[in-house]
CSV table of N, CA and C in Angstrom, one decimal:
chain,number,residue,atom,x,y,z
H,712,UNK,N,-12.0,-12.4,-4.0
H,712,UNK,CA,-11.1,-11.9,-5.0
H,712,UNK,C,-11.7,-10.6,-5.7
H,713,UNK,N,-10.9,-9.6,-5.8
H,713,UNK,CA,-11.4,-8.4,-6.5
H,713,UNK,C,-11.4,-8.6,-8.0
H,714,UNK,N,-12.0,-7.7,-8.7
H,714,UNK,CA,-12.0,-7.7,-10.1
H,714,UNK,C,-10.6,-7.5,-10.6
H,715,UNK,N,-9.8,-6.7,-10.0
H,715,UNK,CA,-8.4,-6.5,-10.4
H,715,UNK,C,-7.7,-7.8,-10.3
H,716,UNK,N,-7.9,-8.6,-9.2
H,716,UNK,CA,-7.2,-9.9,-9.1
H,716,UNK,C,-7.7,-10.9,-10.1
H,717,UNK,N,-9.0,-10.9,-10.4
H,717,UNK,CA,-9.5,-11.9,-11.3
H,717,UNK,C,-9.3,-11.6,-12.7
H,718,UNK,N,-9.1,-10.3,-13.0
H,718,UNK,CA,-9.0,-9.9,-14.4
H,718,UNK,C,-10.4,-9.4,-14.8
H,719,UNK,N,-10.5,-8.9,-16.0
H,719,UNK,CA,-11.8,-8.4,-16.5
H,719,UNK,C,-12.3,-9.3,-17.6
H,720,UNK,N,-13.6,-9.7,-17.4
H,720,UNK,CA,-14.4,-10.5,-18.4
H,720,UNK,C,-13.6,-11.7,-18.8
H,721,UNK,N,-13.1,-12.4,-17.9
H,721,UNK,CA,-12.4,-13.7,-18.2
H,721,UNK,C,-11.0,-13.6,-18.8
H,722,UNK,N,-10.5,-12.4,-18.9
H,722,UNK,CA,-9.1,-12.2,-19.4
H,722,UNK,C,-8.1,-12.6,-18.3
H,723,UNK,N,-6.9,-12.7,-18.6
H,723,UNK,CA,-5.8,-13.0,-17.7
H,723,UNK,C,-5.8,-12.0,-16.6
H,724,UNK,N,-5.5,-12.4,-15.3
H,724,UNK,CA,-5.4,-11.4,-14.2
H,724,UNK,C,-4.3,-10.4,-14.5
H,725,UNK,N,-4.5,-9.2,-14.0
H,725,UNK,CA,-3.5,-8.2,-14.1
H,725,UNK,C,-2.3,-8.5,-13.2
H,726,UNK,N,-1.1,-8.6,-13.8
H,726,UNK,CA,0.1,-8.8,-13.1
H,726,UNK,C,0.6,-7.5,-12.5
H,727,UNK,N,0.7,-7.4,-11.2
H,727,UNK,CA,1.1,-6.2,-10.5
H,727,UNK,C,2.5,-5.7,-11.0
H,728,UNK,N,3.4,-6.7,-11.2
H,728,UNK,CA,4.8,-6.3,-11.6
H,728,UNK,C,4.7,-5.7,-13.0
H,729,UNK,N,4.0,-6.3,-13.9
H,729,UNK,CA,3.9,-5.8,-15.3
H,729,UNK,C,3.2,-4.4,-15.3
H,730,UNK,N,2.2,-4.3,-14.5
H,730,UNK,CA,1.6,-3.0,-14.4
H,730,UNK,C,2.6,-1.9,-13.9
H,731,UNK,N,3.4,-2.2,-12.8
H,731,UNK,CA,4.3,-1.3,-12.3
H,731,UNK,C,5.4,-0.9,-13.4
H,732,UNK,N,5.8,-1.9,-14.1
H,732,UNK,CA,6.8,-1.6,-15.2
H,732,UNK,C,6.2,-0.7,-16.3
H,733,UNK,N,5.0,-1.0,-16.7
H,733,UNK,CA,4.3,-0.2,-17.7
H,733,UNK,C,4.1,1.2,-17.2
H,734,UNK,N,3.6,1.3,-16.0
H,734,UNK,CA,3.4,2.6,-15.4
H,734,UNK,C,4.6,3.5,-15.3
H,735,UNK,N,5.8,2.8,-15.2
H,735,UNK,CA,7.1,3.5,-15.1
H,735,UNK,C,7.6,3.8,-16.5
H,736,UNK,N,6.9,3.4,-17.5
H,736,UNK,CA,7.3,3.6,-18.9
H,736,UNK,C,8.2,2.6,-19.5
H,737,UNK,N,8.3,1.4,-18.9
H,737,UNK,CA,9.1,0.3,-19.4
H,737,UNK,C,8.3,-0.7,-20.1
H,738,UNK,N,8.8,-1.3,-21.2
H,738,UNK,CA,8.1,-2.4,-21.9
H,738,UNK,C,8.3,-3.6,-21.0
H,739,UNK,N,7.4,-4.5,-21.0
H,739,UNK,CA,7.4,-5.8,-20.3
H,739,UNK,C,7.9,-6.8,-21.3
H,740,UNK,N,9.2,-7.2,-21.2
H,740,UNK,CA,9.7,-8.2,-22.1
H,740,UNK,C,10.1,-9.4,-21.3
H,741,UNK,N,10.2,-10.6,-22.0
H,741,UNK,CA,10.5,-11.8,-21.3
H,741,UNK,C,11.9,-11.7,-20.8
H,742,UNK,N,12.9,-11.1,-21.5
H,742,UNK,CA,14.2,-11.0,-21.0
H,742,UNK,C,14.3,-10.1,-19.8
H,743,UNK,N,13.5,-9.0,-19.8
H,743,UNK,CA,13.5,-8.1,-18.6
H,743,UNK,C,13.0,-8.8,-17.4
H,744,UNK,N,11.9,-9.6,-17.6
H,744,UNK,CA,11.4,-10.3,-16.5
H,744,UNK,C,12.3,-11.4,-16.0
H,745,UNK,N,13.1,-12.0,-17.0
H,745,UNK,CA,14.1,-13.0,-16.6
H,745,UNK,C,15.2,-12.4,-15.8
H,746,UNK,N,15.6,-11.2,-16.1
H,746,UNK,CA,16.7,-10.6,-15.3
H,746,UNK,C,16.1,-10.4,-13.9
H,747,UNK,N,14.9,-9.9,-13.8
H,747,UNK,CA,14.3,-9.6,-12.5
H,747,UNK,C,14.1,-10.9,-11.7
H,748,UNK,N,13.7,-11.9,-12.4
H,748,UNK,CA,13.5,-13.2,-11.7
H,748,UNK,C,14.8,-13.7,-11.1
H,749,UNK,N,15.9,-13.6,-11.8
H,749,UNK,CA,17.2,-14.0,-11.3
H,749,UNK,C,17.5,-13.3,-10.0
H,750,UNK,N,17.3,-12.0,-10.0
H,750,UNK,CA,17.6,-11.2,-8.9
H,750,UNK,C,16.7,-11.5,-7.7
H,751,UNK,N,15.4,-11.7,-8.0
H,751,UNK,CA,14.5,-12.0,-6.9
H,751,UNK,C,14.8,-13.4,-6.3
H,752,UNK,N,15.3,-14.3,-7.0
H,752,UNK,CA,15.7,-15.7,-6.5
H,752,UNK,C,17.0,-15.7,-5.9
H,753,UNK,N,17.8,-14.6,-6.0
H,753,UNK,CA,19.2,-14.6,-5.5
H,753,UNK,C,19.3,-13.9,-4.2
H,754,UNK,N,20.1,-14.4,-3.3
H,754,UNK,CA,20.3,-13.7,-2.0
H,754,UNK,C,21.8,-13.3,-1.8
H,755,UNK,N,22.5,-13.4,-3.0
H,755,UNK,CA,24.0,-13.2,-2.9
H,755,UNK,C,24.4,-11.9,-3.5
H,756,UNK,N,23.5,-11.0,-3.9
H,756,UNK,CA,23.9,-9.7,-4.5
H,756,UNK,C,24.8,-9.9,-5.7
H,757,UNK,N,24.3,-10.5,-6.8
H,757,UNK,CA,25.2,-10.9,-7.9
H,757,UNK,C,25.6,-9.7,-8.7
H,758,UNK,N,26.8,-9.8,-9.4
H,758,UNK,CA,27.2,-8.8,-10.4
H,758,UNK,C,26.4,-9.0,-11.7
H,759,UNK,N,26.5,-8.0,-12.6
H,759,UNK,CA,25.8,-8.1,-13.8
H,759,UNK,C,26.2,-9.4,-14.6
H,760,UNK,N,27.5,-9.7,-14.5
H,760,UNK,CA,28.0,-10.9,-15.2
H,760,UNK,C,27.4,-12.1,-14.7
H,761,UNK,N,27.2,-12.2,-13.3
H,761,UNK,CA,26.6,-13.4,-12.7
H,761,UNK,C,25.1,-13.5,-13.1
H,762,UNK,N,24.4,-12.3,-13.2
H,762,UNK,CA,23.0,-12.3,-13.6
H,762,UNK,C,23.0,-12.8,-15.1
H,763,UNK,N,23.9,-12.3,-15.9
H,763,UNK,CA,24.0,-12.7,-17.3
H,763,UNK,C,24.1,-14.3,-17.4
H,764,UNK,N,25.0,-14.9,-16.7
H,764,UNK,CA,25.2,-16.3,-16.7
H,764,UNK,C,23.9,-17.1,-16.4
H,765,UNK,N,23.2,-16.6,-15.4
H,765,UNK,CA,21.9,-17.2,-15.0
H,765,UNK,C,20.8,-17.0,-16.0
H,766,UNK,N,20.7,-15.8,-16.6
H,766,UNK,CA,19.6,-15.5,-17.5
H,766,UNK,C,19.9,-16.3,-18.8
H,767,UNK,N,21.1,-16.5,-19.2
H,767,UNK,CA,21.4,-17.2,-20.4
H,767,UNK,C,20.9,-18.7,-20.4
H,768,UNK,N,20.7,-19.2,-19.2
H,768,UNK,CA,20.1,-20.6,-19.2
H,768,UNK,C,18.8,-20.6,-19.8
H,769,UNK,N,18.0,-19.5,-19.7
H,769,UNK,CA,16.7,-19.4,-20.2
H,769,UNK,C,16.7,-18.7,-21.6
H,770,UNK,N,17.5,-17.8,-21.7
H,770,UNK,CA,17.6,-17.0,-23.0
H,770,UNK,C,19.1,-17.0,-23.5
H,771,UNK,N,19.5,-18.1,-24.2
H,771,UNK,CA,20.9,-18.3,-24.6
H,771,UNK,C,21.5,-17.2,-25.4
H,772,UNK,N,20.7,-16.4,-26.1
H,772,UNK,CA,21.2,-15.4,-27.0
H,772,UNK,C,21.3,-14.0,-26.3
H,773,UNK,N,20.9,-13.9,-25.1
H,773,UNK,CA,20.8,-12.6,-24.5
H,773,UNK,C,22.3,-12.1,-24.3
H,774,UNK,N,22.5,-10.9,-24.6
H,774,UNK,CA,23.9,-10.3,-24.5
H,774,UNK,C,24.1,-9.7,-23.1
H,775,UNK,N,25.4,-9.6,-22.7
H,775,UNK,CA,25.7,-8.9,-21.5
H,775,UNK,C,25.2,-7.5,-21.5
H,776,UNK,N,25.3,-6.8,-22.6
H,776,UNK,CA,24.9,-5.4,-22.8
H,776,UNK,C,23.4,-5.3,-22.5
H,777,UNK,N,22.6,-6.3,-23.0
H,777,UNK,CA,21.1,-6.3,-22.7
H,777,UNK,C,20.9,-6.5,-21.2
H,778,UNK,N,21.6,-7.3,-20.6
H,778,UNK,CA,21.5,-7.5,-19.1
H,778,UNK,C,21.8,-6.2,-18.4
H,779,UNK,N,22.9,-5.5,-18.8
H,779,UNK,CA,23.2,-4.2,-18.2
H,779,UNK,C,22.1,-3.2,-18.4
H,780,UNK,N,21.6,-3.1,-19.6
H,780,UNK,CA,20.5,-2.1,-19.9
H,780,UNK,C,19.3,-2.4,-19.1
H,781,UNK,N,18.9,-3.7,-19.0
H,781,UNK,CA,17.8,-4.1,-18.2
H,781,UNK,C,18.0,-3.8,-16.7
H,782,UNK,N,19.2,-4.1,-16.2
H,782,UNK,CA,19.5,-3.7,-14.8
H,782,UNK,C,19.4,-2.2,-14.6
H,783,UNK,N,19.9,-1.5,-15.5
H,783,UNK,CA,19.9,0.0,-15.4
H,783,UNK,C,18.4,0.5,-15.4
H,784,UNK,N,17.6,0.0,-16.3
H,784,UNK,CA,16.2,0.4,-16.4
H,784,UNK,C,15.4,-0.1,-15.1
H,785,UNK,N,15.6,-1.3,-14.6
H,785,UNK,CA,14.9,-1.8,-13.5
H,785,UNK,C,15.4,-1.0,-12.2
H,786,UNK,N,16.6,-0.6,-12.1
H,786,UNK,CA,17.1,0.2,-11.0
H,786,UNK,C,16.5,1.6,-11.1
H,787,UNK,N,16.4,2.2,-12.3
H,787,UNK,CA,15.9,3.5,-12.4
H,787,UNK,C,14.4,3.6,-11.9
H,788,UNK,N,13.6,2.5,-12.1
H,788,UNK,CA,12.2,2.6,-11.7
H,788,UNK,C,12.0,1.9,-10.3
H,789,UNK,N,13.1,1.6,-9.7
H,789,UNK,CA,13.0,1.1,-8.3
H,789,UNK,C,12.7,-0.4,-8.1
H,790,UNK,N,12.8,-1.2,-9.1
H,790,UNK,CA,12.5,-2.6,-9.0
H,790,UNK,C,13.8,-3.3,-8.5
H,791,UNK,N,14.9,-2.8,-8.7
H,791,UNK,CA,16.2,-3.3,-8.3
H,791,UNK,C,17.0,-2.2,-7.7
H,792,UNK,N,18.1,-2.6,-7.0
H,792,UNK,CA,19.0,-1.6,-6.5
H,792,UNK,C,20.4,-2.0,-6.9
H,793,UNK,N,21.2,-1.0,-7.1
H,793,UNK,CA,22.7,-1.2,-7.4
H,793,UNK,C,23.4,-1.1,-6.0
H,794,UNK,N,24.2,-2.0,-5.7
H,794,UNK,CA,25.0,-2.0,-4.4
H,794,UNK,C,26.5,-1.8,-4.7
H,795,UNK,N,27.0,-0.7,-4.3
H,795,UNK,CA,28.5,-0.5,-4.5
H,795,UNK,C,29.1,-0.5,-3.1
H,796,UNK,N,29.9,-1.5,-2.8
H,796,UNK,CA,30.5,-1.6,-1.4
H,796,UNK,C,32.0,-2.0,-1.6
H,797,UNK,N,32.7,-1.1,-2.3
H,797,UNK,CA,34.2,-1.3,-2.4
H,797,UNK,C,34.6,-2.5,-3.2
H,798,UNK,N,33.7,-3.1,-4.0
H,798,UNK,CA,34.1,-4.2,-4.9
H,798,UNK,C,34.5,-3.6,-6.2
H,799,UNK,N,35.1,-4.5,-7.0
H,799,UNK,CA,35.5,-4.1,-8.4
H,799,UNK,C,34.3,-3.8,-9.3
H,800,UNK,N,33.1,-4.4,-9.0
H,800,UNK,CA,32.0,-4.3,-9.8
H,800,UNK,C,30.7,-4.1,-8.9
H,801,UNK,N,29.7,-3.4,-9.5
H,801,UNK,CA,28.5,-3.2,-8.8
H,801,UNK,C,27.8,-4.5,-8.6
H,802,UNK,N,27.1,-4.6,-7.5
H,802,UNK,CA,26.2,-5.8,-7.3
H,802,UNK,C,24.8,-5.3,-7.4
H,803,UNK,N,23.9,-6.3,-7.5
H,803,UNK,CA,22.5,-5.9,-7.7
H,803,UNK,C,21.6,-6.7,-6.8
H,804,UNK,N,20.4,-6.2,-6.4
H,804,UNK,CA,19.5,-6.9,-5.6
H,804,UNK,C,18.1,-6.4,-5.9
H,805,UNK,N,17.1,-7.3,-5.6
H,805,UNK,CA,15.7,-6.9,-5.9
H,805,UNK,C,15.0,-6.8,-4.6
H,806,UNK,N,15.7,-6.7,-3.5
H,806,UNK,CA,15.0,-6.6,-2.2
H,806,UNK,C,14.6,-5.1,-2.0
H,807,UNK,N,13.2,-4.9,-2.0
H,807,UNK,CA,12.7,-3.6,-1.9
H,807,UNK,C,12.5,-3.1,-0.5
H,808,UNK,N,12.7,-3.9,0.5
H,808,UNK,CA,12.6,-3.5,1.9
H,808,UNK,C,13.9,-2.8,2.3
H,809,UNK,N,13.7,-1.5,2.8
H,809,UNK,CA,15.0,-0.8,3.2
H,809,UNK,C,15.8,-1.7,4.2
H,810,UNK,N,17.1,-1.7,3.9
H,810,UNK,CA,18.0,-2.5,4.8
H,810,UNK,C,19.4,-2.0,4.5
H,811,UNK,N,20.3,-2.6,5.3
H,811,UNK,CA,21.7,-2.2,5.3
H,811,UNK,C,22.5,-3.5,4.9
H,812,UNK,N,23.8,-3.5,4.9
H,812,UNK,CA,24.6,-4.6,4.5
H,812,UNK,C,25.8,-4.9,5.5
H,813,UNK,N,26.1,-6.2,5.6
H,813,UNK,CA,27.4,-6.7,6.2
H,813,UNK,C,28.2,-7.3,5.1
H,814,UNK,N,29.5,-6.9,5.0
H,814,UNK,CA,30.3,-7.3,3.9
H,814,UNK,C,31.5,-8.0,4.4
H,815,UNK,N,31.8,-9.2,3.9
H,815,UNK,CA,33.0,-9.9,4.2
H,815,UNK,C,34.2,-9.3,3.4
H,816,UNK,N,35.2,-8.9,4.2
H,816,UNK,CA,36.3,-8.3,3.5
H,816,UNK,C,37.2,-9.3,2.8
H,817,UNK,N,37.0,-10.6,3.1
H,817,UNK,CA,37.9,-11.6,2.4
H,817,UNK,C,37.2,-12.2,1.2
H,818,UNK,N,36.0,-12.7,1.3
H,818,UNK,CA,35.3,-13.4,0.2
H,818,UNK,C,34.3,-12.5,-0.5
H,819,UNK,N,34.1,-11.3,0.0
H,819,UNK,CA,33.2,-10.3,-0.6
H,819,UNK,C,31.7,-10.6,-0.5
H,820,UNK,N,31.4,-11.6,0.3
H,820,UNK,CA,30.0,-11.9,0.5
H,820,UNK,C,29.3,-10.7,1.1
H,821,UNK,N,28.0,-10.5,0.7
H,821,UNK,CA,27.2,-9.4,1.2
H,821,UNK,C,26.0,-10.0,1.8
H,822,UNK,N,25.7,-9.7,3.1
H,822,UNK,CA,24.5,-10.1,3.7
H,822,UNK,C,23.6,-8.9,4.1
H,823,UNK,N,22.3,-9.1,3.9
H,823,UNK,CA,21.4,-8.0,4.3
H,823,UNK,C,21.2,-7.9,5.8
H,824,UNK,N,21.2,-6.7,6.3
H,824,UNK,CA,21.0,-6.5,7.7
H,824,UNK,C,19.7,-5.7,7.9
H,825,UNK,N,18.7,-6.3,8.6
H,825,UNK,CA,17.4,-5.7,8.8
H,825,UNK,C,17.3,-5.3,10.3
H,826,UNK,N,17.5,-4.0,10.5
H,826,UNK,CA,17.4,-3.5,11.9
H,826,UNK,C,16.8,-2.1,11.9
H,827,UNK,N,15.5,-2.0,12.4
H,827,UNK,CA,14.8,-0.7,12.4
H,827,UNK,C,15.6,0.4,13.0
H,828,UNK,N,16.5,0.1,14.0
H,828,UNK,CA,17.2,1.2,14.6
H,828,UNK,C,18.2,1.9,13.6
H,829,UNK,N,18.7,1.1,12.7
H,829,UNK,CA,19.6,1.7,11.7
H,829,UNK,C,18.8,2.6,10.7
H,830,UNK,N,17.6,2.2,10.4
H,830,UNK,CA,16.8,3.0,9.5
H,830,UNK,C,16.4,4.4,10.1
H,831,UNK,N,16.5,4.5,11.5
H,831,UNK,CA,16.1,5.7,12.1
H,831,UNK,C,17.3,6.7,12.3
H,832,UNK,N,18.5,6.3,11.9
H,832,UNK,CA,19.6,7.2,12.0
H,832,UNK,C,19.4,8.5,11.3
H,833,UNK,N,19.8,9.5,12.0
H,833,UNK,CA,19.7,10.9,11.4
H,833,UNK,C,21.0,11.5,11.2
H,834,UNK,N,21.1,12.5,10.3
H,834,UNK,CA,22.3,13.2,10.0
H,834,UNK,C,22.6,14.1,11.2
H,835,UNK,N,23.8,14.2,11.7
H,835,UNK,CA,24.1,15.2,12.8
H,835,UNK,C,23.7,16.6,12.5
H,836,UNK,N,23.2,17.3,13.5
H,836,UNK,CA,22.6,18.6,13.2
H,836,UNK,C,23.5,19.6,12.4
H,837,UNK,N,24.8,19.6,12.7
H,837,UNK,CA,25.7,20.5,11.9
H,837,UNK,C,25.7,20.2,10.4
H,838,UNK,N,25.7,18.9,10.1
H,838,UNK,CA,25.7,18.5,8.7
H,838,UNK,C,24.3,18.7,8.0
H,839,UNK,N,23.3,18.6,8.8
H,839,UNK,CA,21.9,18.7,8.2
H,839,UNK,C,21.7,20.1,7.7
H,840,UNK,N,22.4,21.1,8.2
H,840,UNK,CA,22.2,22.4,7.7
H,840,UNK,C,23.0,22.6,6.3
H,841,UNK,N,24.0,21.7,6.1
H,841,UNK,CA,24.8,21.9,4.8
H,841,UNK,C,24.5,20.8,3.8
H,842,UNK,N,23.7,19.8,4.2
H,842,UNK,CA,23.5,18.6,3.3
H,842,UNK,C,22.1,18.2,3.3
H,843,UNK,N,21.4,18.1,2.2
H,843,UNK,CA,20.1,17.6,2.1
H,843,UNK,C,20.1,16.1,1.8
H,844,UNK,N,19.8,15.3,2.9
H,844,UNK,CA,19.9,13.9,2.8
H,844,UNK,C,18.6,13.3,2.1
H,845,UNK,N,18.8,12.5,1.1
H,845,UNK,CA,17.7,11.8,0.5
H,845,UNK,C,17.6,10.3,0.9
H,846,UNK,N,18.7,9.8,1.3
H,846,UNK,CA,18.7,8.4,1.8
H,846,UNK,C,20.0,8.2,2.5
H,847,UNK,N,20.1,7.0,3.2
H,847,UNK,CA,21.3,6.6,3.8
H,847,UNK,C,21.4,5.1,3.9
H,848,UNK,N,22.6,4.7,4.1
H,848,UNK,CA,22.9,3.2,4.2
H,848,UNK,C,24.0,3.0,5.2
H,849,UNK,N,24.0,1.9,5.9
H,849,UNK,CA,25.0,1.6,6.8
H,849,UNK,C,25.7,0.3,6.3
H,850,UNK,N,27.0,0.2,6.2
H,850,UNK,CA,27.7,-1.0,5.8
H,850,UNK,C,28.6,-1.4,6.9
H,851,UNK,N,28.5,-2.7,7.3
H,851,UNK,CA,29.4,-3.3,8.3
H,851,UNK,C,30.4,-4.1,7.5
H,852,UNK,N,31.7,-4.0,7.9
H,852,UNK,CA,32.8,-4.8,7.2
H,852,UNK,C,33.4,-5.7,8.3
H,853,UNK,N,33.7,-6.9,7.9
H,853,UNK,CA,34.3,-7.9,8.8
H,853,UNK,C,34.5,-9.2,8.0
H,854,UNK,N,34.5,-10.3,8.8
H,854,UNK,CA,34.7,-11.6,8.2
H,854,UNK,C,33.4,-12.4,8.4
H,855,UNK,N,32.9,-13.0,7.4
H,855,UNK,CA,31.7,-13.9,7.5
H,855,UNK,C,32.1,-15.1,8.3
H,856,UNK,N,31.1,-15.9,8.7
H,856,UNK,CA,31.4,-17.1,9.5
H,856,UNK,C,32.4,-18.0,8.9
H,857,UNK,N,32.2,-18.3,7.6
H,857,UNK,CA,33.1,-19.2,6.9
H,857,UNK,C,34.5,-18.7,6.9
H,858,UNK,N,34.7,-17.5,6.6
H,858,UNK,CA,36.1,-16.9,6.5
H,858,UNK,C,36.7,-16.8,7.9
H,859,UNK,N,35.9,-16.5,8.9
H,859,UNK,CA,36.3,-16.4,10.3
H,859,UNK,C,36.8,-17.8,10.8
H,860,UNK,N,36.0,-18.8,10.5
H,860,UNK,CA,36.4,-20.2,10.9
H,860,UNK,C,37.7,-20.6,10.2
H,861,UNK,N,37.8,-20.3,8.9
H,861,UNK,CA,38.9,-20.6,8.1
H,861,UNK,C,40.2,-19.9,8.6
H,862,UNK,N,40.0,-18.7,9.0
H,862,UNK,CA,41.2,-17.9,9.5
H,862,UNK,C,41.7,-18.5,10.8
H,863,UNK,N,40.8,-19.0,11.7
H,863,UNK,CA,41.2,-19.6,12.9
H,863,UNK,C,42.0,-20.9,12.7
H,864,UNK,N,41.5,-21.6,11.7
H,864,UNK,CA,42.1,-22.9,11.4
H,864,UNK,C,43.4,-22.8,10.7
H,865,UNK,N,43.6,-21.7,9.9
H,865,UNK,CA,44.8,-21.6,9.1
H,865,UNK,C,45.8,-20.6,9.6
H,866,UNK,N,45.5,-19.8,10.6
H,866,UNK,CA,46.4,-18.7,11.0
H,866,UNK,C,46.7,-18.9,12.5
H,867,UNK,N,47.8,-18.4,13.0
H,867,UNK,CA,48.1,-18.4,14.4
H,867,UNK,C,47.1,-17.5,15.2
H,868,UNK,N,46.9,-17.7,16.5
H,868,UNK,CA,46.0,-16.9,17.3
H,868,UNK,C,46.4,-15.5,17.2
H,869,UNK,N,47.6,-15.1,17.1
H,869,UNK,CA,48.0,-13.7,17.2
H,869,UNK,C,47.7,-13.0,15.9
H,870,UNK,N,47.3,-13.7,14.8
H,870,UNK,CA,47.0,-13.1,13.5
H,870,UNK,C,45.9,-12.1,13.7
H,871,UNK,N,46.1,-10.8,13.2
H,871,UNK,CA,45.1,-9.8,13.3
H,871,UNK,C,44.7,-9.2,11.9
H,872,UNK,N,45.4,-9.6,10.9
H,872,UNK,CA,45.1,-9.0,9.6
H,872,UNK,C,44.0,-9.8,8.9
H,873,UNK,N,43.6,-9.3,7.7
H,873,UNK,CA,42.6,-10.0,6.9
H,873,UNK,C,43.2,-10.6,5.6
């Protein structure tokens, strides 16, 4: 174990997350860490309201506004990402590995898609001259397994809509 991992002179070990937040100019608060913990534990890309419901279990007096402010700050420093995929509200995630999404058009479930080939996509040459790309994302839209099975059970075979 390195000195950094052990801490200095018997003090508590340095928390890498706390260090990243401080280095980015953010205060490390219990509520901010609570918001981040909810996102790290979630794989469903929750809305701010859903994060608020979960965080209130630990911090009953936390306001929805405080959750929004923490999500905004954590997104600004790269600890979380805001995901907008045609829903009424933004969704959030703490997955720092570059990835894309598959979205169910019926139930709005969002699943992470990890495919290195998608990460290597490039802007077509004609656009590259007119547009300075800083990032990209691919979103797949369709029916998740649950909705697909439900559609087969509840709709005639000729049904093509969603």
